[in-house]
Short mmCIF file of C-alpha atoms and ligand atoms in Angstrom, two decimals:
data_model
loop_
_atom_site.label_atom_id
_atom_site.label_comp_id
_atom_site.label_asym_id
_atom_site.label_seq_id
_atom_site.Cartn_x
_atom_site.Cartn_y
_atom_site.Cartn_z
CA MET E 850 244.54 -76.93 -41.34
CA PRO E 851 245.08 -79.26 -44.34
CA HIS E 852 242.84 -78.67 -47.33
CA ASN E 853 239.81 -80.85 -47.95
CA VAL E 854 239.68 -81.38 -51.67
CA ASN E 855 237.50 -84.49 -51.39
CA HIS E 856 234.63 -82.34 -50.20
CA LEU E 857 235.00 -80.17 -53.31
CA ASP E 858 235.20 -83.22 -55.61
CA ALA E 859 231.99 -84.59 -54.10
CA ALA E 860 230.10 -81.28 -54.43
CA LEU E 861 230.96 -81.09 -58.14
CA THR E 862 229.38 -84.45 -58.97
CA ALA E 863 225.89 -82.94 -58.58
CA TYR E 864 226.10 -81.37 -62.06
CA PRO E 865 226.05 -82.99 -65.51
CA ARG E 866 229.41 -82.66 -67.18
CA ALA E 867 230.49 -83.56 -70.70
CA ALA E 868 234.08 -84.84 -70.99
CA LEU E 869 235.96 -82.41 -73.26
CA LEU E 870 239.44 -82.69 -71.70
CA GLU E 871 241.75 -85.68 -72.11
CA GLY E 872 242.59 -85.69 -68.39
CA PRO E 873 244.46 -83.37 -66.03
CA THR E 874 246.59 -80.73 -67.77
CA PRO E 875 250.29 -80.72 -66.77
CA ILE E 876 251.94 -78.42 -64.24
CA GLN E 877 255.47 -77.53 -65.34
CA LYS E 878 258.26 -75.46 -63.82
CA LEU E 879 259.66 -72.53 -65.80
CA THR E 880 263.23 -73.52 -65.02
CA ARG E 881 265.07 -70.89 -67.04
CA LEU E 882 262.89 -67.96 -65.97
CA SER E 883 263.00 -69.05 -62.32
CA GLN E 884 266.80 -68.66 -62.43
CA LEU E 885 266.80 -65.03 -63.62
CA PRO E 886 268.29 -62.92 -60.78
CA GLU E 887 265.66 -60.22 -61.34
CA LEU E 888 262.97 -62.75 -60.34
CA ASN E 889 264.30 -62.87 -56.79
CA GLY E 890 264.44 -66.62 -56.24
CA CYS E 891 260.75 -67.29 -56.91
CA ASN E 892 259.78 -70.65 -58.38
CA LEU E 893 257.50 -70.04 -61.35
CA TYR E 894 255.21 -72.83 -62.51
CA VAL E 895 252.61 -72.99 -65.27
CA LYS E 896 249.33 -74.90 -65.38
CA ARG E 897 249.02 -75.88 -69.05
CA ASP E 898 245.33 -75.25 -69.70
CA ASP E 899 246.39 -74.27 -73.21
CA LEU E 900 247.03 -77.99 -73.76
CA THR E 901 243.39 -79.02 -73.87
CA GLY E 902 242.93 -81.01 -77.04
CA LEU E 903 239.81 -79.78 -78.76
CA GLY E 904 239.54 -76.86 -81.18
CA GLY E 905 242.94 -75.30 -80.47
CA GLY E 906 242.50 -75.53 -76.70
CA GLY E 907 242.06 -73.04 -73.88
CA ASN E 908 240.30 -72.31 -70.61
CA LYS E 909 236.79 -72.12 -72.09
CA LEU E 910 236.73 -75.90 -72.55
CA ARG E 911 236.58 -76.38 -68.77
CA LYS E 912 233.50 -74.17 -68.59
CA LEU E 913 232.03 -75.83 -71.66
CA GLU E 914 232.21 -79.23 -69.93
CA PHE E 915 229.52 -78.03 -67.52
CA LEU E 916 227.68 -75.83 -70.04
CA LEU E 917 227.41 -78.62 -72.60
CA GLY E 918 226.31 -80.99 -69.81
CA GLU E 919 223.53 -78.54 -68.97
CA ALA E 920 222.60 -78.01 -72.66
CA LEU E 921 222.37 -81.74 -73.40
CA ALA E 922 220.29 -82.32 -70.26
CA GLU E 923 217.84 -79.71 -71.60
CA GLY E 924 217.72 -81.36 -75.04
CA ALA E 925 219.28 -78.38 -76.82
CA ASP E 926 220.23 -78.66 -80.50
CA THR E 927 221.87 -75.25 -81.04
CA LEU E 928 224.57 -73.46 -79.02
CA VAL E 929 224.36 -69.66 -79.02
CA THR E 930 226.90 -67.26 -77.54
CA TRP E 931 228.57 -63.90 -78.14
CA GLY E 932 231.89 -62.13 -77.77
CA GLY E 933 234.42 -60.00 -79.66
CA PHE E 934 235.63 -60.88 -83.16
CA GLN E 935 238.62 -62.61 -81.54
CA SER E 936 236.63 -64.42 -78.84
CA ASN E 937 238.30 -67.68 -77.80
CA HIS E 938 235.05 -68.69 -76.11
CA ALA E 939 233.15 -68.33 -79.41
CA ARG E 940 235.80 -70.38 -81.23
CA LEU E 941 235.72 -73.19 -78.67
CA THR E 942 231.91 -73.19 -78.56
CA ALA E 943 231.99 -73.70 -82.33
CA ALA E 944 234.47 -76.59 -81.97
CA VAL E 945 232.41 -78.23 -79.22
CA ALA E 946 229.23 -77.90 -81.29
CA ALA E 947 231.00 -79.47 -84.28
CA ARG E 948 232.19 -82.43 -82.22
CA GLN E 949 228.78 -82.92 -80.61
CA GLY E 950 226.81 -82.56 -83.86
CA LEU E 951 224.98 -79.43 -82.68
CA ALA E 952 224.35 -76.22 -84.61
CA CYS E 953 226.22 -73.11 -83.46
CA GLU E 954 225.31 -69.42 -83.80
CA LEU E 955 227.96 -66.87 -82.82
CA ILE E 956 227.27 -63.16 -82.33
CA LEU E 957 230.52 -61.23 -82.71
CA THR E 958 231.11 -57.55 -81.93
CA PRO E 959 233.82 -55.32 -83.43
CA SER E 960 236.71 -54.02 -81.32
CA ALA E 961 236.94 -50.37 -80.39
CA VAL E 962 240.73 -50.39 -80.77
CA ARG E 963 241.65 -52.98 -83.44
CA THR E 964 240.37 -52.72 -87.00
CA ASP E 965 243.19 -54.15 -89.14
CA ASN E 966 242.80 -57.03 -91.55
CA ASP E 967 244.48 -59.67 -89.36
CA PHE E 968 242.24 -58.78 -86.44
CA CYS E 969 239.05 -58.81 -88.49
CA HIS E 970 239.73 -61.95 -90.53
CA ASN E 971 242.53 -64.11 -89.11
CA GLY E 972 242.95 -65.94 -85.78
CA ASN E 973 239.76 -67.01 -84.07
CA VAL E 974 237.32 -65.74 -86.74
CA LEU E 975 239.05 -67.89 -89.35
CA LEU E 976 238.58 -70.94 -87.09
CA ASP E 977 234.90 -70.16 -86.31
CA ASP E 978 234.27 -70.53 -90.01
CA LEU E 979 236.23 -73.80 -90.31
CA PHE E 980 234.22 -75.28 -87.43
CA GLY E 981 231.05 -74.55 -89.41
CA ALA E 982 229.49 -71.97 -87.05
CA LYS E 983 227.01 -69.41 -88.32
CA VAL E 984 228.63 -66.05 -87.56
CA HIS E 985 226.62 -62.85 -87.04
CA ARG E 986 228.98 -59.87 -87.26
CA LEU E 987 227.37 -56.94 -85.49
CA ALA E 988 227.87 -53.33 -86.46
CA ARG E 989 229.43 -51.03 -83.88
CA GLY E 990 226.93 -49.95 -81.23
CA VAL E 991 224.55 -52.93 -81.51
CA THR E 992 224.26 -54.67 -78.12
CA PRO E 993 224.87 -58.41 -78.39
CA ASN E 994 222.43 -59.36 -75.57
CA ALA E 995 219.49 -57.72 -77.34
CA TYR E 996 220.54 -59.25 -80.65
CA ALA E 997 220.79 -62.66 -78.93
CA ASP E 998 217.24 -62.34 -77.56
CA GLU E 999 215.89 -61.75 -81.06
CA LEU E 1000 217.95 -64.54 -82.55
CA VAL E 1001 216.78 -67.00 -79.89
CA ALA E 1002 213.13 -66.07 -80.53
CA LYS E 1003 213.67 -66.64 -84.24
CA LEU E 1004 215.35 -70.02 -83.70
CA LYS E 1005 212.48 -71.13 -81.45
CA ASP E 1006 209.96 -70.10 -84.13
CA GLN E 1007 211.84 -72.41 -86.48
CA GLY E 1008 211.38 -75.29 -84.01
CA LYS E 1009 214.98 -75.25 -82.76
CA LYS E 1010 216.08 -75.65 -79.15
CA PRO E 1011 218.76 -73.03 -78.54
CA PHE E 1012 220.98 -73.01 -75.45
CA VAL E 1013 222.39 -69.56 -74.71
CA MET E 1014 225.70 -68.98 -72.98
CA PRO E 1015 226.76 -65.56 -71.68
CA LEU E 1016 229.99 -63.74 -72.54
CA GLY E 1017 232.96 -65.99 -71.88
CA GLY E 1018 230.70 -68.84 -70.73
CA SER E 1019 230.89 -67.36 -67.25
CA SER E 1020 227.51 -68.38 -65.88
CA PRO E 1021 227.71 -70.01 -62.44
CA ARG E 1022 227.49 -73.45 -64.13
CA GLY E 1023 230.33 -72.52 -66.46
CA SER E 1024 232.45 -71.29 -63.55
CA LEU E 1025 232.18 -74.74 -61.98
CA GLY E 1026 234.74 -75.79 -64.59
CA TYR E 1027 237.35 -73.76 -62.72
CA ALA E 1028 236.22 -74.98 -59.32
CA ALA E 1029 236.99 -78.42 -60.79
CA CYS E 1030 240.34 -77.08 -61.96
CA ALA E 1031 241.09 -75.92 -58.39
CA ALA E 1032 240.53 -79.50 -57.22
CA GLU E 1033 242.81 -80.76 -59.98
CA ILE E 1034 245.57 -78.30 -58.97
CA LEU E 1035 245.33 -79.25 -55.28
CA HIS E 1036 245.62 -82.95 -56.14
CA GLN E 1037 248.62 -82.26 -58.37
CA ALA E 1038 250.30 -80.06 -55.77
CA ASP E 1039 249.95 -82.87 -53.21
CA ALA E 1040 251.46 -85.35 -55.65
CA LEU E 1041 254.36 -82.96 -56.37
CA GLY E 1042 254.85 -82.29 -52.67
CA LEU E 1043 254.39 -78.57 -53.29
CA GLN E 1044 252.24 -75.85 -51.88
CA PHE E 1045 251.46 -72.96 -54.19
CA ASP E 1046 251.53 -69.59 -52.45
CA GLN E 1047 249.61 -67.92 -55.22
CA ILE E 1048 247.74 -68.84 -58.39
CA ILE E 1049 247.76 -66.16 -61.09
CA VAL E 1050 245.08 -65.83 -63.79
CA PRO E 1051 243.80 -63.29 -66.29
CA ASN E 1052 240.34 -61.93 -65.38
CA GLY E 1053 238.04 -61.20 -68.34
CA SER E 1054 234.45 -62.31 -67.78
CA ALA E 1055 235.67 -63.45 -64.32
CA GLY E 1056 234.51 -67.08 -64.47
CA THR E 1057 238.03 -68.48 -64.33
CA HIS E 1058 239.01 -66.40 -61.29
CA SER E 1059 235.64 -66.97 -59.54
CA GLY E 1060 235.64 -70.70 -60.15
CA LEU E 1061 239.17 -71.13 -58.81
CA LEU E 1062 238.41 -68.96 -55.79
CA ALA E 1063 235.20 -70.87 -55.05
CA GLY E 1064 237.16 -74.12 -55.37
CA VAL E 1065 240.02 -73.23 -53.05
CA THR E 1066 237.56 -71.68 -50.57
CA LEU E 1067 235.43 -74.82 -50.43
CA ALA E 1068 238.53 -77.01 -50.19
CA ARG E 1069 239.88 -74.75 -47.39
CA SER E 1070 243.19 -74.29 -49.17
CA ALA E 1071 245.57 -71.53 -48.09
CA THR E 1072 246.54 -70.71 -51.69
CA SER E 1073 245.60 -67.18 -52.75
CA ILE E 1074 244.34 -66.31 -56.22
CA VAL E 1075 245.10 -63.07 -58.05
CA GLY E 1076 243.27 -62.06 -61.23
CA TYR E 1077 244.66 -59.40 -63.57
CA SER E 1078 241.64 -57.66 -65.05
CA VAL E 1079 241.88 -57.11 -68.80
CA LEU E 1080 238.28 -56.16 -69.60
CA ALA E 1081 236.50 -54.24 -66.83
CA ASP E 1082 238.21 -51.67 -64.63
CA GLU E 1083 239.46 -52.88 -61.26
CA ASP E 1084 236.40 -51.92 -59.16
CA GLN E 1085 233.95 -53.42 -61.62
CA ALA E 1086 236.00 -56.61 -62.01
CA LEU E 1087 236.21 -56.92 -58.22
CA ALA E 1088 232.42 -56.62 -57.83
CA THR E 1089 231.75 -59.09 -60.66
CA THR E 1090 234.27 -61.59 -59.29
CA GLN E 1091 232.80 -61.38 -55.79
CA GLU E 1092 229.25 -61.96 -57.09
CA LYS E 1093 230.25 -64.84 -59.39
CA THR E 1094 232.25 -66.48 -56.60
CA ARG E 1095 229.19 -66.28 -54.34
CA GLN E 1096 226.98 -67.80 -57.05
CA THR E 1097 229.45 -70.60 -57.74
CA LEU E 1098 229.78 -71.41 -54.03
CA HIS E 1099 225.99 -71.41 -53.80
CA LEU E 1100 225.80 -74.07 -56.54
CA LEU E 1101 228.25 -76.09 -54.47
CA ASN E 1102 225.98 -75.79 -51.42
CA HIS E 1103 228.25 -73.41 -49.60
CA GLU E 1104 226.46 -70.29 -48.40
CA ALA E 1105 229.38 -68.44 -46.84
CA THR E 1106 230.24 -65.22 -48.64
CA VAL E 1107 233.79 -64.51 -49.61
CA GLY E 1108 234.78 -61.10 -48.25
CA VAL E 1109 236.17 -58.48 -50.60
CA SER E 1110 239.51 -58.79 -48.82
CA ALA E 1111 239.90 -62.38 -50.13
CA ILE E 1112 239.28 -61.21 -53.68
CA ASN E 1113 242.48 -60.08 -55.24
CA VAL E 1114 241.87 -58.21 -58.50
CA ASP E 1115 244.66 -56.14 -60.02
CA GLY E 1116 243.74 -53.63 -62.73
CA SER E 1117 247.25 -52.34 -63.38
CA GLN E 1118 247.85 -54.27 -66.61
CA ARG E 1119 244.73 -53.59 -68.67
CA GLY E 1120 246.11 -50.57 -70.48
CA GLU E 1121 243.85 -48.18 -72.34
CA ALA E 1122 241.19 -50.76 -73.24
CA TYR E 1123 240.28 -54.43 -73.58
CA GLY E 1124 242.46 -55.83 -76.35
CA ALA E 1125 244.73 -52.80 -76.57
CA PRO E 1126 248.40 -53.90 -76.60
CA THR E 1127 250.68 -52.64 -73.80
CA GLU E 1128 254.49 -52.53 -73.69
CA ALA E 1129 254.51 -54.86 -70.67
CA MET E 1130 252.31 -57.40 -72.51
CA LEU E 1131 254.60 -57.41 -75.56
CA GLU E 1132 257.62 -57.93 -73.31
CA ALA E 1133 255.93 -60.76 -71.37
CA VAL E 1134 254.86 -62.63 -74.53
CA ARG E 1135 258.37 -62.34 -75.99
CA LEU E 1136 260.08 -63.33 -72.73
CA LEU E 1137 258.05 -66.52 -72.27
CA ALA E 1138 258.44 -67.43 -75.96
CA SER E 1139 262.16 -66.73 -76.18
CA GLN E 1140 263.20 -68.20 -72.80
CA GLU E 1141 260.83 -71.14 -72.44
CA GLY E 1142 259.37 -71.81 -75.91
CA LEU E 1143 255.85 -71.24 -74.62
CA LEU E 1144 253.07 -69.15 -76.14
CA ILE E 1145 250.58 -66.93 -74.36
CA ASP E 1146 248.04 -64.65 -76.00
CA PRO E 1147 248.11 -60.84 -76.29
CA VAL E 1148 244.68 -60.11 -74.78
CA TYR E 1149 244.66 -62.19 -71.58
CA GLY E 1150 247.71 -64.27 -70.75
CA GLY E 1151 250.22 -61.68 -71.91
CA LYS E 1152 248.82 -59.01 -69.60
CA ALA E 1153 248.46 -61.35 -66.62
CA PHE E 1154 251.99 -62.71 -67.06
CA ALA E 1155 253.25 -59.12 -67.25
CA GLY E 1156 251.50 -58.45 -63.94
CA MET E 1157 253.10 -61.47 -62.30
CA LEU E 1158 256.56 -60.46 -63.59
CA ALA E 1159 256.10 -56.94 -62.23
CA ALA E 1160 255.08 -58.26 -58.80
CA VAL E 1161 257.99 -60.70 -58.63
CA ARG E 1162 260.54 -58.12 -59.85
CA ARG E 1163 259.50 -55.56 -57.25
CA GLY E 1164 259.97 -58.16 -54.52
CA ASP E 1165 256.37 -58.86 -53.50
CA PHE E 1166 257.26 -62.51 -52.80
CA PRO E 1167 260.09 -63.89 -50.62
CA ALA E 1168 262.68 -66.16 -52.28
CA GLY E 1169 261.44 -69.74 -52.48
CA SER E 1170 257.80 -68.76 -53.07
CA ASN E 1171 255.93 -71.09 -55.42
CA LEU E 1172 253.76 -69.25 -57.95
CA LEU E 1173 251.45 -70.98 -60.41
CA PHE E 1174 250.48 -69.10 -63.56
CA VAL E 1175 247.47 -70.58 -65.35
CA MET E 1176 248.10 -70.66 -69.10
CA THR E 1177 244.60 -70.15 -70.47
CA GLY E 1178 245.27 -70.63 -74.20
CA GLY E 1179 244.24 -68.13 -76.85
CA LEU E 1180 247.10 -68.91 -79.23
CA PRO E 1181 245.02 -67.95 -82.34
CA GLY E 1182 244.92 -64.40 -80.98
CA LEU E 1183 248.65 -64.02 -81.70
CA PHE E 1184 247.92 -64.25 -85.42
CA ALA E 1185 245.30 -61.53 -85.10
CA TYR E 1186 247.89 -59.24 -83.43
CA ARG E 1187 250.68 -59.58 -86.00
CA SER E 1188 250.88 -55.81 -86.48
CA ALA E 1189 251.28 -55.23 -82.72
CA PHE E 1190 254.42 -57.39 -82.67
CA ALA E 1191 255.83 -56.11 -85.97
C1 PLP I 2040 238.40 -65.94 -71.80
C2 PLP I 2040 239.84 -66.01 -71.58
C3 PLP I 2040 240.41 -65.67 -70.35
C4 PLP I 2040 239.64 -65.07 -69.22
O1 PLP I 2040 238.75 -65.98 -68.62
P1 PLP I 2040 237.44 -65.40 -67.93
O2 PLP I 2040 236.84 -66.57 -67.30
O3 PLP I 2040 236.61 -64.81 -69.03
O4 PLP I 2040 237.82 -64.35 -66.96
C5 PLP I 2040 241.77 -65.81 -70.19
N1 PLP I 2040 242.55 -66.24 -71.21
C6 PLP I 2040 242.04 -66.58 -72.40
C7 PLP I 2040 242.97 -67.03 -73.45
C8 PLP I 2040 240.67 -66.47 -72.63
O5 PLP I 2040 240.18 -66.80 -73.82
#
């Protein structure tokens, strides 16, 4: 059965959306990597979601299109969110607020495994400051949700209208950004005369994976999605992804549940913790940089790309398979991980 992407396009128009992307991001073939004998004749492609123009780019801008649409519809004047010191979502929220003329309050939590100077002061945290966000650095052990509740109450007392976004912007509305990306990919694949056998993404707060899965499900595409979990363990990431996919489909007026069997979460690449470097990640980042001149980040893309390489090398896909890796951005994170690459 051919896919029905028009149905998905139509369902997405029900929600306010602020234009933060310049247009579709390119799909490119990794020609040199695809020729390596160890990659068993698979055709590797990348979806360049790192090439989104605002604030250094990255996947969070797709979610922010729908989140900002929702915030503006509510008359909000302040964007509030939280994440780790090196949160790309926090950085892009700050950039979006700057461009829209809104205030921005970021609640940032320290890492359990990275405490060096580059991590604490370079990369994304440097950019948060340049974008003019107010940064609240929490001490270890303080829960950001509780801190956010207090901050929001205080802002309201001051007459402000805060709009709060969860970790990674992965509310159901935010995840719609990746349902929209699924539609974009299916249109591009048609234009290229290609069918992707699998789409590969990192899975952190699960909105990217859930949105894509909701999108291909609604469009009745045969493409499978695999998410390499980098934050939660595999069981937890699977449960979260299933629930967020259900919620996203619900927003799109589709009540069918996606069975666990359709949800492909792989926890093999996370390593000892969120943000902890692994040998496979370091190899994947260097391989893509040195063979293709492309940059992926050490926390998300590097681990997911390592997972895809491992699967292709062990022969999980027949020769001629078309695999699409979503480059989700996060370039500033490389500068926060200088010591890991040294
Ligand atoms: C947040 C992020 C992800 C993961 O997206 P989720 O929707 O949180 O799962 C992947 N890559 C980068 C660079 C990110 O910043």
